[in-house]
Backbone as JSON Lines, residues from 0, in Angstrom:
{"i":0,"aa":"X","n":[2.65,15.62,15.96],"ca":[3.99,15.45,15.45],"c":[4.67,16.81,15.33]}
{"i":1,"aa":"X","n":[5.82,16.96,15.94],"ca":[6.48,18.26,15.95],"c":[7.26,18.53,14.66]}
{"i":2,"aa":"X","n":[7.48,19.81,14.4],"ca":[8.42,20.19,13.36],"c":[9.82,20.09,13.95]}
{"i":3,"aa":"X","n":[10.8,19.86,13.08],"ca":[12.19,19.75,13.52],"c":[13.06,20.67,12.69]}
{"i":4,"aa":"X","n":[14.2,21.04,13.24],"ca":[15.16,21.91,12.58],"c":[16.44,21.13,12.37]}
{"i":5,"aa":"X","n":[17.03,21.26,11.18],"ca":[18.28,20.57,10.89],"c":[19.25,21.54,10.23]}
{"i":6,"aa":"X","n":[20.48,21.52,10.7],"ca":[21.54,22.33,10.09],"c":[21.97,21.66,8.79]}
{"i":7,"aa":"X","n":[22.12,22.47,7.75],"ca":[22.58,21.96,6.46],"c":[24.07,22.17,6.26]}
{"i":8,"aa":"X","n":[24.74,22.68,7.29],"ca":[26.15,23.02,7.17],"c":[27.05,21.79,7.19]}
{"i":9,"aa":"X","n":[26.73,20.83,8.04],"ca":[27.59,19.65,8.18],"c":[26.78,18.37,7.99]}
{"i":10,"aa":"X","n":[26.19,18.22,6.83],"ca":[25.41,17.01,6.55],"c":[26.33,15.81,6.37]}
{"i":11,"aa":"X","n":[25.85,14.62,6.72],"ca":[26.65,13.42,6.46],"c":[26.85,13.25,4.95]}
{"i":12,"aa":"X","n":[27.94,12.63,4.54],"ca":[28.15,12.41,3.1],"c":[27.1,11.45,2.54]}
{"i":13,"aa":"X","n":[26.67,11.71,1.33],"ca":[25.65,10.88,0.69],"c":[26.27,9.83,-0.24]}
{"i":14,"aa":"X","n":[27.46,10.09,-0.76],"ca":[28.04,9.22,-1.78],"c":[28.19,7.76,-1.37]}
{"i":15,"aa":"X","n":[28.69,7.45,-0.15],"ca":[28.8,6.03,0.22],"c":[27.45,5.31,0.23]}
{"i":16,"aa":"X","n":[26.42,6.0,0.66],"ca":[25.08,5.42,0.7],"c":[24.55,5.19,-0.71]}
{"i":17,"aa":"X","n":[24.78,6.16,-1.6],"ca":[24.33,6.0,-3.0],"c":[25.04,4.83,-3.66]}
{"i":18,"aa":"X","n":[26.33,4.66,-3.38],"ca":[27.09,3.55,-3.96],"c":[26.56,2.22,-3.45]}
{"i":19,"aa":"X","n":[26.29,2.13,-2.15],"ca":[25.73,0.9,-1.57],"c":[24.41,0.55,-2.24]}
{"i":20,"aa":"X","n":[23.55,1.54,-2.42],"ca":[22.25,1.3,-3.05],"c":[22.4,0.9,-4.52]}
{"i":21,"aa":"X","n":[23.33,1.55,-5.23],"ca":[23.56,1.19,-6.64],"c":[23.95,-0.28,-6.76]}
{"i":22,"aa":"X","n":[24.74,-0.77,-5.81],"ca":[25.14,-2.19,-5.83],"c":[23.94,-3.12,-5.66]}
{"i":23,"aa":"X","n":[22.85,-2.6,-5.09],"ca":[21.62,-3.37,-4.93],"c":[20.63,-3.09,-6.06]}
{"i":24,"aa":"X","n":[21.05,-2.3,-7.05],"ca":[20.17,-1.98,-8.17],"c":[19.17,-0.88,-7.85]}
{"i":25,"aa":"X","n":[19.43,-0.1,-6.81],"ca":[18.54,0.99,-6.4],"c":[19.21,2.31,-6.77]}
{"i":26,"aa":"X","n":[18.47,3.17,-7.45],"ca":[19.02,4.44,-7.9],"c":[18.19,5.6,-7.36]}
{"i":27,"aa":"X","n":[18.88,6.65,-6.96],"ca":[18.24,7.88,-6.46],"c":[18.45,8.95,-7.53]}
{"i":28,"aa":"X","n":[17.36,9.58,-7.96],"ca":[17.47,10.62,-8.99],"c":[16.3,11.58,-8.86]}
{"i":29,"aa":"X","n":[16.46,12.74,-9.51],"ca":[15.32,13.65,-9.61],"c":[14.34,13.06,-10.62]}
{"i":30,"aa":"X","n":[13.06,13.19,-10.37],"ca":[12.09,12.74,-11.38],"c":[12.11,13.69,-12.57]}
{"i":31,"aa":"X","n":[11.77,13.16,-13.71],"ca":[11.56,13.97,-14.91],"c":[10.09,14.34,-14.97]}
{"i":32,"aa":"X","n":[9.74,15.35,-15.77],"ca":[8.32,15.73,-15.86],"c":[7.41,14.55,-16.22]}
{"i":33,"aa":"X","n":[7.9,13.65,-17.06],"ca":[7.08,12.51,-17.47],"c":[6.96,11.43,-16.39]}
{"i":34,"aa":"X","n":[7.62,11.63,-15.26],"ca":[7.46,10.72,-14.11],"c":[6.34,11.16,-13.18]}
{"i":35,"aa":"X","n":[5.73,12.32,-13.45],"ca":[4.76,12.9,-12.51],"c":[3.58,11.96,-12.23]}
{"i":36,"aa":"X","n":[3.01,11.37,-13.26],"ca":[1.85,10.49,-13.06],"c":[2.23,9.24,-12.28]}
{"i":37,"aa":"X","n":[3.34,8.62,-12.65],"ca":[3.78,7.41,-11.95],"c":[4.08,7.71,-10.48]}
{"i":38,"aa":"X","n":[4.69,8.86,-10.22],"ca":[4.99,9.23,-8.83],"c":[3.71,9.47,-8.06]}
{"i":39,"aa":"X","n":[2.79,10.19,-8.66],"ca":[1.51,10.46,-7.99],"c":[0.8,9.14,-7.66]}
{"i":40,"aa":"X","n":[0.75,8.21,-8.62],"ca":[0.1,6.92,-8.38],"c":[0.8,6.13,-7.28]}
{"i":41,"aa":"X","n":[2.13,6.16,-7.26],"ca":[2.89,5.47,-6.22],"c":[2.53,6.04,-4.84]}
{"i":42,"aa":"X","n":[2.52,7.37,-4.73],"ca":[2.24,7.99,-3.44],"c":[0.81,7.71,-2.99]}
{"i":43,"aa":"X","n":[-0.15,7.79,-3.9],"ca":[-1.55,7.49,-3.53],"c":[-1.7,6.04,-3.09]}
{"i":44,"aa":"X","n":[-1.01,5.12,-3.77],"ca":[-1.13,3.7,-3.44],"c":[-0.5,3.37,-2.08]}
{"i":45,"aa":"X","n":[0.68,3.92,-1.82],"ca":[1.42,3.54,-0.62],"c":[1.24,4.49,0.57]}
{"i":46,"aa":"X","n":[0.76,5.71,0.31],"ca":[0.68,6.71,1.38],"c":[-0.69,7.4,1.38]}
{"i":47,"aa":"X","n":[-0.83,8.52,0.69],"ca":[-2.13,9.2,0.71],"c":[-2.26,10.15,-0.48]}
{"i":48,"aa":"X","n":[-3.5,10.46,-0.79],"ca":[-3.77,11.45,-1.85],"c":[-3.25,12.83,-1.43]}
{"i":49,"aa":"X","n":[-3.35,13.15,-0.15],"ca":[-2.85,14.44,0.34],"c":[-1.36,14.6,0.1]}
{"i":50,"aa":"X","n":[-0.6,13.54,0.37],"ca":[0.84,13.59,0.1],"c":[1.1,13.7,-1.39]}
{"i":51,"aa":"X","n":[0.29,13.05,-2.19],"ca":[0.45,13.15,-3.65],"c":[0.2,14.59,-4.1]}
{"i":52,"aa":"X","n":[-0.84,15.21,-3.56],"ca":[-1.12,16.61,-3.88],"c":[0.06,17.5,-3.49]}
{"i":53,"aa":"X","n":[0.54,17.3,-2.27],"ca":[1.65,18.11,-1.76],"c":[2.89,17.97,-2.64]}
{"i":54,"aa":"X","n":[3.22,16.72,-2.98],"ca":[4.42,16.45,-3.77],"c":[4.3,16.99,-5.18]}
{"i":55,"aa":"X","n":[3.09,17.09,-5.7],"ca":[2.92,17.59,-7.07],"c":[3.47,19.0,-7.23]}
{"i":56,"aa":"X","n":[3.55,19.76,-6.14],"ca":[4.11,21.11,-6.2],"c":[5.57,21.07,-6.64]}
{"i":57,"aa":"X","n":[6.28,20.0,-6.33],"ca":[7.7,19.89,-6.71],"c":[7.9,20.05,-8.21]}
{"i":58,"aa":"X","n":[6.91,19.64,-9.0],"ca":[7.03,19.71,-10.46],"c":[6.85,21.13,-11.0]}
{"i":59,"aa":"X","n":[6.46,22.07,-10.14],"ca":[6.34,23.46,-10.58],"c":[7.65,24.22,-10.4]}
{"i":60,"aa":"X","n":[8.64,23.58,-9.82],"ca":[9.94,24.21,-9.61],"c":[10.94,23.72,-10.65]}
{"i":61,"aa":"X","n":[11.96,24.53,-10.87],"ca":[13.05,24.14,-11.76],"c":[14.36,24.39,-11.05]}
{"i":62,"aa":"X","n":[15.14,23.39,-10.69],"ca":[14.86,21.98,-10.95],"c":[13.72,21.47,-10.07]}
{"i":63,"aa":"X","n":[13.18,20.33,-10.46],"ca":[12.11,19.69,-9.69],"c":[12.63,19.43,-8.27]}
{"i":64,"aa":"X","n":[11.86,19.82,-7.28],"ca":[12.31,19.73,-5.89],"c":[11.84,18.42,-5.24]}
{"i":65,"aa":"X","n":[12.26,17.34,-5.85],"ca":[11.96,16.0,-5.34],"c":[13.03,15.04,-5.84]}
{"i":66,"aa":"X","n":[13.11,13.91,-5.18],"ca":[13.96,12.81,-5.62],"c":[13.12,11.54,-5.53]}
{"i":67,"aa":"X","n":[13.43,10.59,-6.4],"ca":[12.77,9.29,-6.34],"c":[13.83,8.2,-6.24]}
{"i":68,"aa":"X","n":[13.44,7.09,-5.64],"ca":[14.27,5.89,-5.61],"c":[13.62,4.9,-6.56]}
{"i":69,"aa":"X","n":[14.44,4.3,-7.42],"ca":[13.91,3.33,-8.38],"c":[14.67,2.02,-8.29]}
{"i":70,"aa":"X","n":[13.97,0.96,-8.63],"ca":[14.56,-0.37,-8.78],"c":[13.91,-0.99,-10.01]}
{"i":71,"aa":"X","n":[14.7,-1.4,-10.97],"ca":[14.16,-1.9,-12.25],"c":[13.16,-0.92,-12.85]}
{"i":72,"aa":"X","n":[13.49,0.35,-12.78],"ca":[12.66,1.44,-13.33],"c":[11.36,1.68,-12.55]}
{"i":73,"aa":"X","n":[11.07,0.89,-11.53],"ca":[9.87,1.1,-10.71],"c":[10.2,2.04,-9.55]}
{"i":74,"aa":"X","n":[9.29,2.94,-9.25],"ca":[9.47,3.83,-8.11],"c":[9.24,3.04,-6.82]}
{"i":75,"aa":"X","n":[10.2,3.14,-5.9],"ca":[10.08,2.44,-4.62],"c":[10.1,3.41,-3.43]}
{"i":76,"aa":"X","n":[10.36,4.7,-3.72],"ca":[10.39,5.7,-2.66],"c":[10.5,7.09,-3.24]}
{"i":77,"aa":"X","n":[10.24,8.08,-2.4],"ca":[10.31,9.47,-2.86],"c":[10.61,10.38,-1.68]}
{"i":78,"aa":"X","n":[11.13,11.54,-1.98],"ca":[11.33,12.6,-1.01],"c":[11.12,13.92,-1.72]}
{"i":79,"aa":"X","n":[10.49,14.86,-1.07],"ca":[10.21,16.16,-1.68],"c":[10.62,17.28,-0.73]}
{"i":80,"aa":"X","n":[10.81,18.45,-1.28],"ca":[11.12,19.63,-0.48],"c":[10.64,20.87,-1.21]}
{"i":81,"aa":"X","n":[10.49,21.97,-0.43],"ca":[9.96,23.22,-0.98],"c":[8.55,23.02,-1.53]}
{"i":82,"aa":"X","n":[7.79,22.12,-0.94],"ca":[6.42,21.85,-1.39],"c":[5.4,22.36,-0.37]}
{"i":83,"aa":"X","n":[5.51,21.9,0.85],"ca":[4.57,22.29,1.9],"c":[4.69,23.79,2.18]}
{"i":84,"aa":"X","n":[5.9,24.22,2.38],"ca":[6.26,25.62,2.59],"c":[7.72,25.76,2.14]}
{"i":85,"aa":"X","n":[8.16,27.0,1.98],"ca":[9.58,27.21,1.65],"c":[10.44,26.65,2.78]}
{"i":86,"aa":"X","n":[11.55,26.03,2.36],"ca":[12.55,25.52,3.29],"c":[12.09,24.28,4.06]}
{"i":87,"aa":"X","n":[10.97,23.68,3.68],"ca":[10.46,22.48,4.34],"c":[10.88,21.23,3.57]}
{"i":88,"aa":"X","n":[11.31,20.22,4.33],"ca":[11.53,18.89,3.77],"c":[10.26,18.08,4.0]}
{"i":89,"aa":"X","n":[9.86,17.33,2.98],"ca":[8.73,16.44,3.09],"c":[7.62,16.83,2.13]}
{"i":90,"aa":"X","n":[6.74,15.91,1.88],"ca":[6.65,14.56,2.44],"c":[7.69,13.62,1.84]}
{"i":91,"aa":"X","n":[7.82,12.47,2.47],"ca":[8.77,11.46,2.02],"c":[8.26,10.09,2.44]}
{"i":92,"aa":"X","n":[8.6,9.08,1.67],"ca":[8.19,7.73,2.04],"c":[8.84,6.68,1.16]}
{"i":93,"aa":"X","n":[8.95,5.49,1.7],"ca":[9.52,4.34,0.99],"c":[8.51,3.2,1.11]}
{"i":94,"aa":"X","n":[8.27,2.5,0.0],"ca":[7.37,1.35,0.03],"c":[7.83,0.37,1.11]}
{"i":95,"aa":"X","n":[6.88,-0.19,1.82],"ca":[7.18,-1.0,3.0],"c":[8.21,-2.09,2.74]}
{"i":96,"aa":"X","n":[8.11,-2.77,1.62],"ca":[9.02,-3.89,1.35],"c":[10.46,-3.44,1.06]}
{"i":97,"aa":"X","n":[10.69,-2.15,0.9],"ca":[12.02,-1.62,0.6],"c":[12.63,-0.88,1.8]}
{"i":98,"aa":"X","n":[11.95,-0.86,2.91],"ca":[12.45,-0.14,4.08],"c":[13.59,-0.91,4.75]}
{"i":99,"aa":"X","n":[14.42,-0.18,5.48],"ca":[15.52,-0.79,6.22],"c":[16.78,-1.0,5.41]}
{"i":100,"aa":"X","n":[16.84,-0.44,4.2],"ca":[18.02,-0.6,3.34],"c":[18.81,0.69,3.16]}
{"i":101,"aa":"X","n":[18.32,1.79,3.75],"ca":[18.98,3.07,3.57],"c":[18.37,3.94,2.5]}
{"i":102,"aa":"X","n":[17.29,3.47,1.88],"ca":[16.64,4.25,0.82],"c":[16.09,5.56,1.37]}
{"i":103,"aa":"X","n":[15.41,5.5,2.5],"ca":[14.84,6.7,3.1],"c":[15.9,7.71,3.48]}
{"i":104,"aa":"X","n":[17.0,7.23,4.04],"ca":[18.09,8.14,4.42],"c":[18.7,8.78,3.18]}
{"i":105,"aa":"X","n":[18.87,8.02,2.11],"ca":[19.42,8.58,0.87],"c":[18.5,9.66,0.31]}
{"i":106,"aa":"X","n":[17.2,9.41,0.34],"ca":[16.24,10.41,-0.14],"c":[16.27,11.66,0.74]}
{"i":107,"aa":"X","n":[16.32,11.46,2.05],"ca":[16.41,12.57,3.0],"c":[17.64,13.42,2.7]}
{"i":108,"aa":"X","n":[18.8,12.78,2.58],"ca":[20.03,13.52,2.33],"c":[20.01,14.22,0.98]}
{"i":109,"aa":"X","n":[19.5,13.55,-0.04],"ca":[19.42,14.18,-1.37],"c":[18.59,15.46,-1.29]}
{"i":110,"aa":"X","n":[17.47,15.39,-0.6],"ca":[16.61,16.58,-0.46],"c":[17.28,17.66,0.36]}
{"i":111,"aa":"X","n":[17.94,17.29,1.45],"ca":[18.61,18.3,2.27],"c":[19.76,18.95,1.52]}
{"i":112,"aa":"X","n":[20.49,18.16,0.73],"ca":[21.53,18.76,-0.12],"c":[20.9,19.67,-1.17]}
{"i":113,"aa":"X","n":[19.71,19.32,-1.65],"ca":[19.0,20.18,-2.58],"c":[18.65,21.52,-1.95]}
{"i":114,"aa":"X","n":[18.21,21.49,-0.7],"ca":[17.92,22.73,0.03],"c":[19.2,23.53,0.26]}
{"i":115,"aa":"X","n":[20.28,22.84,0.57],"ca":[21.57,23.5,0.74],"c":[21.99,24.2,-0.56]}
{"i":116,"aa":"X","n":[21.8,23.53,-1.69],"ca":[22.14,24.12,-2.99],"c":[21.32,25.37,-3.28]}
{"i":117,"aa":"X","n":[20.14,25.47,-2.68],"ca":[19.29,26.66,-2.87],"c":[19.75,27.82,-1.99]}
{"i":118,"aa":"X","n":[20.72,27.58,-1.13],"ca":[21.26,28.63,-0.29],"c":[20.82,28.6,1.16]}
{"i":119,"aa":"X","n":[19.99,27.63,1.52],"ca":[19.55,27.53,2.92],"c":[20.67,27.0,3.8]}
{"i":120,"aa":"X","n":[20.69,27.45,5.04],"ca":[21.65,26.98,6.03],"c":[20.97,26.02,7.01]}
{"i":121,"aa":"X","n":[19.66,26.17,7.18],"ca":[18.85,25.29,8.02],"c":[17.64,24.85,7.21]}
{"i":122,"aa":"X","n":[17.08,23.72,7.57],"ca":[15.85,23.24,6.95],"c":[14.88,22.82,8.05]}
{"i":123,"aa":"X","n":[13.61,22.84,7.71],"ca":[12.56,22.4,8.63],"c":[12.02,21.07,8.13]}
{"i":124,"aa":"X","n":[11.97,20.11,9.02],"ca":[11.33,18.84,8.72],"c":[9.93,18.96,9.3]}
{"i":125,"aa":"X","n":[8.95,19.08,8.43],"ca":[7.59,19.35,8.88],"c":[6.88,18.11,9.41]}
{"i":126,"aa":"X","n":[6.2,18.27,10.53],"ca":[5.4,17.2,11.14],"c":[6.16,15.87,11.13]}
{"i":127,"aa":"X","n":[7.34,15.89,11.72],"ca":[8.23,14.72,11.71],"c":[7.62,13.59,12.53]}
{"i":128,"aa":"X","n":[7.31,12.49,11.88],"ca":[6.77,11.34,12.59],"c":[7.85,10.66,13.42]}
{"i":129,"aa":"X","n":[8.87,10.11,12.78],"ca":[9.91,9.4,13.53],"c":[10.99,10.35,14.04]}
{"i":130,"aa":"X","n":[10.71,11.06,15.12],"ca":[11.63,12.08,15.65],"c":[13.02,11.5,15.89]}
{"i":131,"aa":"X","n":[13.1,10.34,16.54],"ca":[14.4,9.74,16.86],"c":[15.18,9.43,15.59]}
{"i":132,"aa":"X","n":[14.49,9.02,14.53],"ca":[15.16,8.72,13.26],"c":[15.87,9.97,12.73]}
{"i":133,"aa":"X","n":[15.17,11.09,12.7],"ca":[15.77,12.33,12.17],"c":[16.88,12.85,13.08]}
{"i":134,"aa":"X","n":[16.74,12.64,14.39],"ca":[17.81,13.04,15.31],"c":[19.08,12.26,14.99]}
{"i":135,"aa":"X","n":[18.94,10.97,14.8],"ca":[20.1,10.11,14.54],"c":[20.66,10.32,13.13]}
{"i":136,"aa":"X","n":[19.8,10.41,12.14],"ca":[20.25,10.47,10.75],"c":[20.95,11.78,10.4]}
{"i":137,"aa":"X","n":[20.41,12.91,10.89],"ca":[20.96,14.21,10.47],"c":[21.11,15.21,11.61]}
{"i":138,"aa":"X","n":[20.95,14.76,12.85],"ca":[21.12,15.66,13.98],"c":[20.02,16.69,14.14]}
{"i":139,"aa":"X","n":[18.83,16.39,13.63],"ca":[17.7,17.33,13.73],"c":[17.26,17.47,15.18]}
{"i":140,"aa":"X","n":[16.72,18.64,15.5],"ca":[16.2,18.89,16.85],"c":[14.74,19.33,16.74]}
{"i":141,"aa":"X","n":[13.97,18.99,17.76],"ca":[12.57,19.41,17.81],"c":[12.54,20.92,18.02]}
{"i":142,"aa":"X","n":[11.69,21.6,17.27],"ca":[11.54,23.04,17.43],"c":[10.72,23.29,18.69]}
{"i":143,"aa":"X","n":[11.31,23.98,19.69],"ca":[10.58,24.22,20.93],"c":[9.42,25.18,20.72]}
{"i":144,"aa":"X","n":[8.47,25.12,21.61],"ca":[7.29,25.98,21.62],"c":[6.3,25.67,20.52]}
{"i":145,"aa":"X","n":[6.61,24.7,19.68],"ca":[5.73,24.36,18.57],"c":[4.52,23.56,19.06]}
{"i":146,"aa":"X","n":[4.71,22.75,20.09],"ca":[3.66,21.92,20.68],"c":[3.0,21.01,19.65]}
{"i":147,"aa":"X","n":[3.74,20.66,18.6],"ca":[3.22,19.74,17.59],"c":[2.23,20.34,16.63]}
{"i":148,"aa":"X","n":[2.06,21.65,16.65],"ca":[1.07,22.27,15.78],"c":[1.62,22.57,14.39]}
{"i":149,"aa":"X","n":[2.92,22.84,14.29],"ca":[3.53,23.13,13.01],"c":[2.86,24.29,12.29]}
{"i":150,"aa":"X","n":[2.67,24.12,11.0],"ca":[2.1,25.19,10.16],"c":[0.59,25.19,10.16]}
{"i":151,"aa":"X","n":[-0.04,24.17,10.7],"ca":[-1.47,23.99,10.51],"c":[-2.37,25.05,11.14]}
{"i":152,"aa":"X","n":[-1.96,25.73,12.22],"ca":[-2.81,26.84,12.69],"c":[-2.93,27.97,11.67]}
{"i":153,"aa":"X","n":[-2.04,28.04,10.69],"ca":[-2.14,29.09,9.67],"c":[-3.48,29.06,8.96]}
{"i":154,"aa":"X","n":[-4.03,27.87,8.76],"ca":[-5.31,27.78,8.04],"c":[-6.46,28.37,8.85]}
{"i":155,"aa":"X","n":[-6.24,28.59,10.15],"ca":[-7.26,29.19,10.99],"c":[-7.06,30.69,11.16]}
{"i":156,"aa":"X","n":[-5.94,31.21,10.71],"ca":[-5.63,32.63,10.84],"c":[-6.44,33.42,9.81]}
{"i":157,"aa":"X","n":[-7.24,34.39,10.24],"ca":[-8.1,35.12,9.3],"c":[-7.32,35.81,8.19]}
{"i":158,"aa":"X","n":[-6.05,36.11,8.42],"ca":[-5.26,36.75,7.36],"c":[-5.04,35.81,6.18]}
{"i":159,"aa":"X","n":[-5.2,34.51,6.41],"ca":[-4.93,33.54,5.37],"c":[-6.19,32.89,4.8]}
{"i":160,"aa":"X","n":[-7.34,33.36,5.2],"ca":[-8.6,32.8,4.72],"c":[-9.02,33.47,3.42]}
{"i":161,"aa":"X","n":[-9.54,32.68,2.5],"ca":[-10.07,33.24,1.25],"c":[-11.39,33.92,1.54]}
{"i":162,"aa":"X","n":[-11.68,34.96,0.8],"ca":[-12.95,35.67,1.0],"c":[-13.86,35.42,-0.16]}
């Protein structure tokens, strides 16, 4: 899965999407510190422990560098940024039964606007699974010469190994 690059200069507006979701009883917000356990459990149940570990880094930042989607106070999706590496979007996911309603796009845009607020002009979507989705949603492009390796060769670089 390749990394992708997205310009944060001309992002699509998020407000119409948030309003549509609110009409369905779905709300997008930053998690509070007391949401950490519920978010971790949601991610482990629907995705993976690795993604839960990665997303937990969001709670070490102020403001928290994640957004959650809720319905009736239950978490139904999440998006994180500045967790894997600086300027990276992800991981992100929506519970299967809630997909196809715009929840994922709202989380994506909320996170990208969060990166924009931090002063970034471009963001990296790490190990993008649905390449066509990101191309259509935010105009992201595949980073050439990456060959799908992304950041993972760093763990093999002797400069980054613990002694």
